mmCIF file of C-alpha atoms and ligand atoms in Angstrom:
data_model
loop_
_atom_site.group_PDB
_atom_site.id
_atom_site.type_symbol
_atom_site.label_atom_id
_atom_site.label_comp_id
_atom_site.label_asym_id
_atom_site.label_seq_id
_atom_site.Cartn_x
_atom_site.Cartn_y
_atom_site.Cartn_z
ATOM 1 C CA MET A 136 -8.470 126.145 113.662
ATOM 2 C CA GLU A 137 -12.107 127.063 114.206
ATOM 3 C CA ARG A 138 -15.351 126.072 112.602
ATOM 4 C CA LEU A 139 -16.418 128.630 109.992
ATOM 5 C CA ASP A 140 -19.943 128.991 111.409
ATOM 6 C CA LYS A 141 -18.664 129.459 114.955
ATOM 7 C CA LEU A 142 -16.119 132.034 113.840
ATOM 8 C CA LEU A 143 -18.607 134.107 111.847
ATOM 9 C CA SER A 144 -21.313 134.021 114.498
ATOM 10 C CA SER A 145 -18.754 135.037 117.135
ATOM 11 C CA THR A 146 -18.536 138.430 115.398
ATOM 12 C CA GLY A 147 -22.038 139.052 116.738
ATOM 13 C CA ARG A 148 -23.354 139.975 113.280
ATOM 14 C CA TRP A 149 -25.265 136.787 112.590
ATOM 15 C CA SER A 150 -26.706 133.936 114.609
ATOM 16 C CA ARG A 151 -25.265 130.464 114.031
ATOM 17 C CA LYS A 152 -28.442 129.620 112.072
ATOM 18 C CA GLU A 153 -28.085 132.669 109.816
ATOM 19 C CA VAL A 154 -24.422 131.863 109.222
ATOM 20 C CA LYS A 155 -25.276 128.300 108.140
ATOM 21 C CA GLU A 156 -27.743 129.721 105.636
ATOM 22 C CA LEU A 157 -25.220 132.275 104.309
ATOM 23 C CA VAL A 158 -22.617 129.541 103.872
ATOM 24 C CA ARG A 159 -25.018 127.160 102.139
ATOM 25 C CA GLN A 160 -26.069 129.943 99.760
ATOM 26 C CA GLY A 161 -22.408 130.331 98.746
ATOM 27 C CA ARG A 162 -22.192 133.893 100.042
ATOM 28 C CA VAL A 163 -19.180 133.205 102.262
ATOM 29 C CA LEU A 164 -15.696 133.090 100.740
ATOM 30 C CA VAL A 165 -12.571 131.917 102.535
ATOM 31 C CA ASP A 166 -9.430 133.245 100.869
ATOM 32 C CA GLY A 167 -11.518 134.015 97.792
ATOM 33 C CA VAL A 168 -13.026 130.555 97.529
ATOM 34 C CA SER A 169 -16.664 129.763 98.226
ATOM 35 C CA VAL A 170 -17.012 127.307 101.102
ATOM 36 C CA LEU A 171 -20.306 125.478 101.354
ATOM 37 C CA ARG A 172 -19.802 123.555 104.600
ATOM 38 C CA PRO A 173 -20.475 125.550 107.785
ATOM 39 C CA GLU A 174 -18.339 123.087 109.747
ATOM 40 C CA GLU A 175 -15.260 123.730 107.577
ATOM 41 C CA LYS A 176 -12.256 124.528 109.787
ATOM 42 C CA VAL A 177 -10.388 127.789 109.137
ATOM 43 C CA GLU A 178 -7.475 129.521 110.794
ATOM 44 C CA PRO A 179 -8.937 132.804 112.138
ATOM 45 C CA SER A 180 -5.698 134.758 112.245
ATOM 46 C CA VAL A 181 -4.781 134.159 108.601
ATOM 47 C CA ALA A 182 -7.976 133.379 106.674
ATOM 48 C CA ALA A 183 -9.500 136.248 104.666
ATOM 49 C CA LEU A 184 -13.261 135.963 105.107
ATOM 50 C CA THR A 185 -15.877 137.771 103.072
ATOM 51 C CA VAL A 186 -19.665 137.702 103.152
ATOM 52 C CA ASP A 187 -21.363 139.067 100.041
ATOM 53 C CA GLY A 188 -17.998 140.497 99.023
ATOM 54 C CA GLN A 189 -17.537 142.429 102.275
ATOM 55 C CA THR A 190 -14.533 141.635 104.437
ATOM 56 C CA VAL A 191 -15.473 140.260 107.833
ATOM 57 C CA ASP A 192 -13.186 141.063 110.690
ATOM 58 C CA CYS A 193 -12.929 138.001 112.899
ATOM 59 C CA ALA A 194 -10.863 139.753 115.523
ATOM 60 C CA PRO A 195 -10.992 137.983 118.867
ATOM 61 C CA PHE A 196 -12.770 140.866 120.617
ATOM 62 C CA VAL A 197 -15.793 143.008 119.919
ATOM 63 C CA TYR A 198 -15.993 146.760 120.574
ATOM 64 C CA VAL A 199 -19.333 148.509 120.525
ATOM 65 C CA MET A 200 -20.139 152.211 120.758
ATOM 66 C CA LEU A 201 -23.500 152.731 122.426
ATOM 67 C CA HIS A 202 -25.405 155.983 122.688
ATOM 68 C CA LYS A 203 -26.781 155.187 126.111
ATOM 69 C CA PRO A 204 -30.303 156.425 126.630
ATOM 70 C CA ALA A 205 -31.559 157.420 130.073
ATOM 71 C CA GLY A 206 -33.187 154.601 132.032
ATOM 72 C CA LEU A 207 -30.675 151.786 131.472
ATOM 73 C CA LEU A 208 -28.282 150.506 134.114
ATOM 74 C CA SER A 209 -24.586 150.289 133.241
ATOM 75 C CA ALA A 210 -24.440 146.668 134.291
ATOM 76 C CA THR A 211 -24.455 143.281 132.614
ATOM 77 C CA GLU A 212 -27.557 142.007 134.391
ATOM 78 C CA ASP A 213 -30.143 143.089 136.880
ATOM 79 C CA SER A 214 -33.132 141.181 138.152
ATOM 80 C CA ARG A 215 -35.513 144.131 137.906
ATOM 81 C CA GLN A 216 -34.212 146.876 135.668
ATOM 82 C CA PRO A 217 -33.101 146.925 132.036
ATOM 83 C CA THR A 218 -29.366 147.152 131.423
ATOM 84 C CA VAL A 219 -27.286 148.549 128.577
ATOM 85 C CA LEU A 220 -26.864 144.992 127.262
ATOM 86 C CA ASP A 221 -30.579 144.793 126.568
ATOM 87 C CA VAL A 222 -30.179 146.973 123.451
ATOM 88 C CA LEU A 223 -27.866 144.387 121.845
ATOM 89 C CA PRO A 224 -28.962 141.428 119.711
ATOM 90 C CA PRO A 225 -28.773 138.003 121.424
ATOM 91 C CA GLU A 226 -25.721 136.902 119.390
ATOM 92 C CA LEU A 227 -23.740 139.806 120.794
ATOM 93 C CA LYS A 228 -25.091 139.484 124.305
ATOM 94 C CA LYS A 229 -23.934 135.873 124.309
ATOM 95 C CA ARG A 230 -20.350 137.020 123.839
ATOM 96 C CA GLY A 231 -20.267 138.379 127.346
ATOM 97 C CA LEU A 232 -19.821 142.067 126.586
ATOM 98 C CA PHE A 233 -19.707 144.483 129.487
ATOM 99 C CA PRO A 234 -19.633 148.277 129.804
ATOM 100 C CA VAL A 235 -16.235 149.917 130.205
ATOM 101 C CA GLY A 236 -16.946 152.037 133.259
ATOM 102 C CA ARG A 237 -20.354 153.216 134.340
ATOM 103 C CA LEU A 238 -22.749 155.973 133.534
ATOM 104 C CA ASP A 239 -25.560 156.668 135.991
ATOM 105 C CA LYS A 240 -29.000 155.414 135.053
ATOM 106 C CA ASP A 241 -30.123 158.914 134.085
ATOM 107 C CA THR A 242 -26.876 159.830 132.260
ATOM 108 C CA THR A 243 -26.911 159.601 128.480
ATOM 109 C CA GLY A 244 -24.168 159.443 125.867
ATOM 110 C CA LEU A 245 -21.063 157.513 124.978
ATOM 111 C CA LEU A 246 -20.568 154.085 126.486
ATOM 112 C CA LEU A 247 -18.061 151.540 125.230
ATOM 113 C CA LEU A 248 -19.038 147.881 125.477
ATOM 114 C CA THR A 249 -16.518 145.129 124.899
ATOM 115 C CA ASP A 250 -15.446 141.634 125.843
ATOM 116 C CA ASP A 251 -11.797 142.723 125.883
ATOM 117 C CA GLY A 252 -11.148 142.667 129.614
ATOM 118 C CA ASP A 253 -7.541 143.647 129.228
ATOM 119 C CA LEU A 254 -8.301 146.828 127.311
ATOM 120 C CA ALA A 255 -11.111 147.760 129.688
ATOM 121 C CA HIS A 256 -8.882 147.246 132.681
ATOM 122 C CA ARG A 257 -6.175 149.440 131.251
ATOM 123 C CA LEU A 258 -8.570 152.168 130.110
ATOM 124 C CA LEU A 259 -10.047 152.360 133.591
ATOM 125 C CA SER A 260 -6.865 152.026 135.583
ATOM 126 C CA PRO A 261 -6.415 155.140 137.762
ATOM 127 C CA GLY A 262 -2.924 155.849 136.469
ATOM 128 C CA LYS A 263 -4.088 156.155 132.846
ATOM 129 C CA HIS A 264 -5.862 159.515 133.186
ATOM 130 C CA VAL A 265 -8.023 159.082 130.123
ATOM 131 C CA ASP A 266 -10.102 162.236 129.515
ATOM 132 C CA LYS A 267 -13.854 161.794 129.864
ATOM 133 C CA VAL A 268 -15.822 164.775 128.541
ATOM 134 C CA TYR A 269 -19.395 165.470 129.648
ATOM 135 C CA ARG A 270 -21.986 168.087 128.846
ATOM 136 C CA ALA A 271 -24.006 169.026 131.908
ATOM 137 C CA GLU A 272 -27.061 171.130 132.404
ATOM 138 C CA VAL A 273 -27.125 172.686 135.863
ATOM 139 C CA ASP A 274 -29.519 174.470 138.135
ATOM 140 C CA GLY A 275 -27.751 177.834 138.275
ATOM 141 C CA LYS A 276 -25.022 179.449 136.193
ATOM 142 C CA ILE A 277 -21.423 178.283 136.033
ATOM 143 C CA ASP A 278 -19.050 181.144 136.861
ATOM 144 C CA GLU A 279 -15.318 181.740 136.946
ATOM 145 C CA ASP A 280 -15.077 180.683 140.626
ATOM 146 C CA ASP A 281 -16.493 177.278 139.684
ATOM 147 C CA VAL A 282 -13.986 176.982 136.853
ATOM 148 C CA GLN A 283 -11.115 177.783 139.224
ATOM 149 C CA ALA A 284 -12.394 175.415 141.912
ATOM 150 C CA LEU A 285 -12.516 172.441 139.558
ATOM 151 C CA ALA A 286 -9.161 173.364 138.024
ATOM 152 C CA ALA A 287 -7.562 173.388 141.477
ATOM 153 C CA GLY A 288 -8.852 169.883 142.302
ATOM 154 C CA MET A 289 -11.793 169.783 144.651
ATOM 155 C CA VAL A 290 -11.972 167.999 147.977
ATOM 156 C CA LEU A 291 -15.571 166.971 148.568
ATOM 157 C CA ALA A 292 -17.345 167.000 151.930
ATOM 158 C CA ASP A 293 -16.777 163.248 152.392
ATOM 159 C CA GLY A 294 -13.042 163.768 151.892
ATOM 160 C CA LEU A 295 -12.931 162.599 148.267
ATOM 161 C CA ARG A 296 -9.993 164.283 146.577
ATOM 162 C CA CYS A 297 -10.659 164.989 142.907
ATOM 163 C CA LEU A 298 -7.949 165.469 140.328
ATOM 164 C CA PRO A 299 -7.953 168.881 138.637
ATOM 165 C CA ALA A 300 -10.837 168.937 136.172
ATOM 166 C CA GLY A 301 -11.749 171.091 133.198
ATOM 167 C CA LEU A 302 -14.912 173.192 133.306
ATOM 168 C CA GLU A 303 -16.133 175.357 130.468
ATOM 169 C CA PRO A 304 -19.414 177.278 130.706
ATOM 170 C CA LEU A 305 -21.558 177.018 127.572
ATOM 171 C CA GLY A 306 -24.019 179.683 126.418
ATOM 172 C CA ASP A 307 -25.480 181.523 129.394
ATOM 173 C CA GLY A 308 -23.702 179.184 131.853
ATOM 174 C CA SER A 309 -26.657 176.925 132.585
ATOM 175 C CA GLN A 310 -24.797 174.321 130.541
ATOM 176 C CA CYS A 311 -21.131 173.419 130.732
ATOM 177 C CA ARG A 312 -18.522 171.026 129.485
ATOM 178 C CA VAL A 313 -16.701 169.054 132.181
ATOM 179 C CA THR A 314 -13.491 167.121 131.545
ATOM 180 C CA LEU A 315 -12.467 164.484 134.088
ATOM 181 C CA GLN A 316 -9.425 162.259 134.111
ATOM 182 C CA GLU A 317 -10.989 159.824 136.526
ATOM 183 C CA GLY A 318 -14.382 158.297 137.125
ATOM 184 C CA LYS A 319 -15.408 158.234 140.756
ATOM 185 C CA TYR A 320 -18.987 157.444 141.711
ATOM 186 C CA HIS A 321 -21.370 160.294 140.659
ATOM 187 C CA GLN A 322 -18.299 162.464 140.286
ATOM 188 C CA VAL A 323 -19.595 165.202 137.994
ATOM 189 C CA LYS A 324 -22.842 165.472 139.936
ATOM 190 C CA ARG A 325 -21.047 165.590 143.269
ATOM 191 C CA MET A 326 -18.514 168.194 142.180
ATOM 192 C CA LEU A 327 -21.095 170.520 140.680
ATOM 193 C CA ALA A 328 -23.517 170.011 143.582
ATOM 194 C CA ALA A 329 -20.676 170.975 145.925
ATOM 195 C CA ARG A 330 -20.434 174.224 143.948
ATOM 196 C CA GLY A 331 -24.147 174.820 144.534
ATOM 197 C CA LYS A 332 -24.985 173.996 140.894
ATOM 198 C CA PRO A 333 -26.813 170.650 140.965
ATOM 199 C CA VAL A 334 -26.811 168.719 137.714
ATOM 200 C CA LEU A 335 -30.151 168.485 135.930
ATOM 201 C CA ALA A 336 -28.942 166.431 132.971
ATOM 202 C CA LEU A 337 -25.658 164.765 132.106
ATOM 203 C CA HIS A 338 -24.400 163.490 128.772
ATOM 204 C CA ARG A 339 -21.008 161.960 127.934
ATOM 205 C CA LEU A 340 -19.484 163.239 124.712
ATOM 206 C CA SER A 341 -16.174 161.393 124.609
ATOM 207 C CA MET A 342 -13.743 159.073 126.314
ATOM 208 C CA GLY A 343 -10.119 159.424 125.279
ATOM 209 C CA PRO A 344 -10.041 159.350 121.467
ATOM 210 C CA LEU A 345 -13.572 157.906 121.238
ATOM 211 C CA VAL A 346 -16.156 160.543 120.357
ATOM 212 C CA LEU A 347 -19.865 159.778 120.395
ATOM 213 C CA ASP A 348 -21.008 159.406 116.800
ATOM 214 C CA GLU A 349 -23.515 162.186 116.148
ATOM 215 C CA GLY A 350 -25.344 159.868 113.786
ATOM 216 C CA LEU A 351 -26.174 157.456 116.613
ATOM 217 C CA LYS A 352 -29.518 158.182 118.198
ATOM 218 C CA ALA A 353 -30.061 157.420 121.890
ATOM 219 C CA GLY A 354 -30.470 153.654 122.266
ATOM 220 C CA ASN A 355 -28.552 152.884 119.055
ATOM 221 C CA TRP A 356 -25.147 151.262 118.768
ATOM 222 C CA ARG A 357 -22.518 150.362 116.205
ATOM 223 C CA PHE A 358 -19.209 148.512 116.099
ATOM 224 C CA LEU A 359 -16.108 150.660 116.491
ATOM 225 C CA THR A 360 -14.300 151.337 113.242
ATOM 226 C CA ALA A 361 -10.792 149.971 112.724
ATOM 227 C CA ARG A 362 -9.499 153.514 113.211
ATOM 228 C CA GLU A 363 -11.286 153.909 116.541
ATOM 229 C CA ARG A 364 -10.002 150.550 117.748
ATOM 230 C CA ALA A 365 -6.476 151.483 116.751
ATOM 231 C CA ALA A 366 -6.783 154.854 118.535
ATOM 232 C CA LEU A 367 -7.896 153.119 121.732
ATOM 233 C CA LYS A 368 -5.047 150.661 121.580
ATOM 234 C CA GLU A 369 -2.645 153.520 120.964
ATOM 235 C CA ILE A 370 -3.505 155.251 124.210
ATOM 236 C CA GLU A 371 -3.130 151.881 125.829
ATOM 237 C CA GLY A 372 0.347 151.507 124.484
ATOM 238 C CA LEU A 373 -0.794 148.152 123.155
ATOM 239 C CA PRO A 374 0.375 146.665 119.862
HETATM 240 N N1 LIG B 163 -20.369 161.603 136.718
HETATM 241 C C1 LIG B 163 -21.620 161.463 137.217
HETATM 242 O O1 LIG B 163 -21.983 162.104 138.184
HETATM 243 N N2 LIG B 163 -22.441 160.573 136.616
HETATM 244 C C2 LIG B 163 -22.102 159.868 135.530
HETATM 245 O O2 LIG B 163 -22.915 159.091 135.018
HETATM 246 C C3 LIG B 163 -20.804 160.035 135.014
HETATM 247 C C4 LIG B 163 -19.960 160.906 135.619
#
């Protein structure tokens, strides 16, 4: 059993103070009944909670889709530079979310933030081969030789062996779509630089079944939908 105010604020939608106010105003129903005491104990796995008539999902973990803007570090804290957590409200930050994998500081696009360590671990585990799709702008033009080289699996100058990767030139070839099944440090930039086509801008479009919401502007975030969460768990083979 958990306190109602603690449970609702743990969703990251409201602070504990805001929750107390919502409860006192009678806007929170537990199993259809208005509960006026924030300290009321409820069973999170069975209680049906609504706020202003809207169902509130009190799932134990939070999943956030962020459209990462350039300039933020994919880290949970840094003494000097802003991190991706800085775009979140304090209630959510307090939950201990972290980015699932990293995008470089200057890379934009889809980043998943969660406090579900198990899911993150499985999504990132090398054996999982979850597709990560990027759009890159390069100095030069992507040609068929580049496509073949990535498809064959490149070995970089420092000996790094890359899994076969997808490469699709876009437009006149100064842009391309790159599909990786792994996420080594600076991998897209290193592969394309090794082909003599240095990356000028990099943007992640998708990760597995998660596609960056076109409605999310850079720097904005939203919670994953139930369908997106289910799709992630499905590739995980999780219940
Ligand atoms: N590959 C890169 O080089 N940078 C990123 O941020 C992601 C993939």
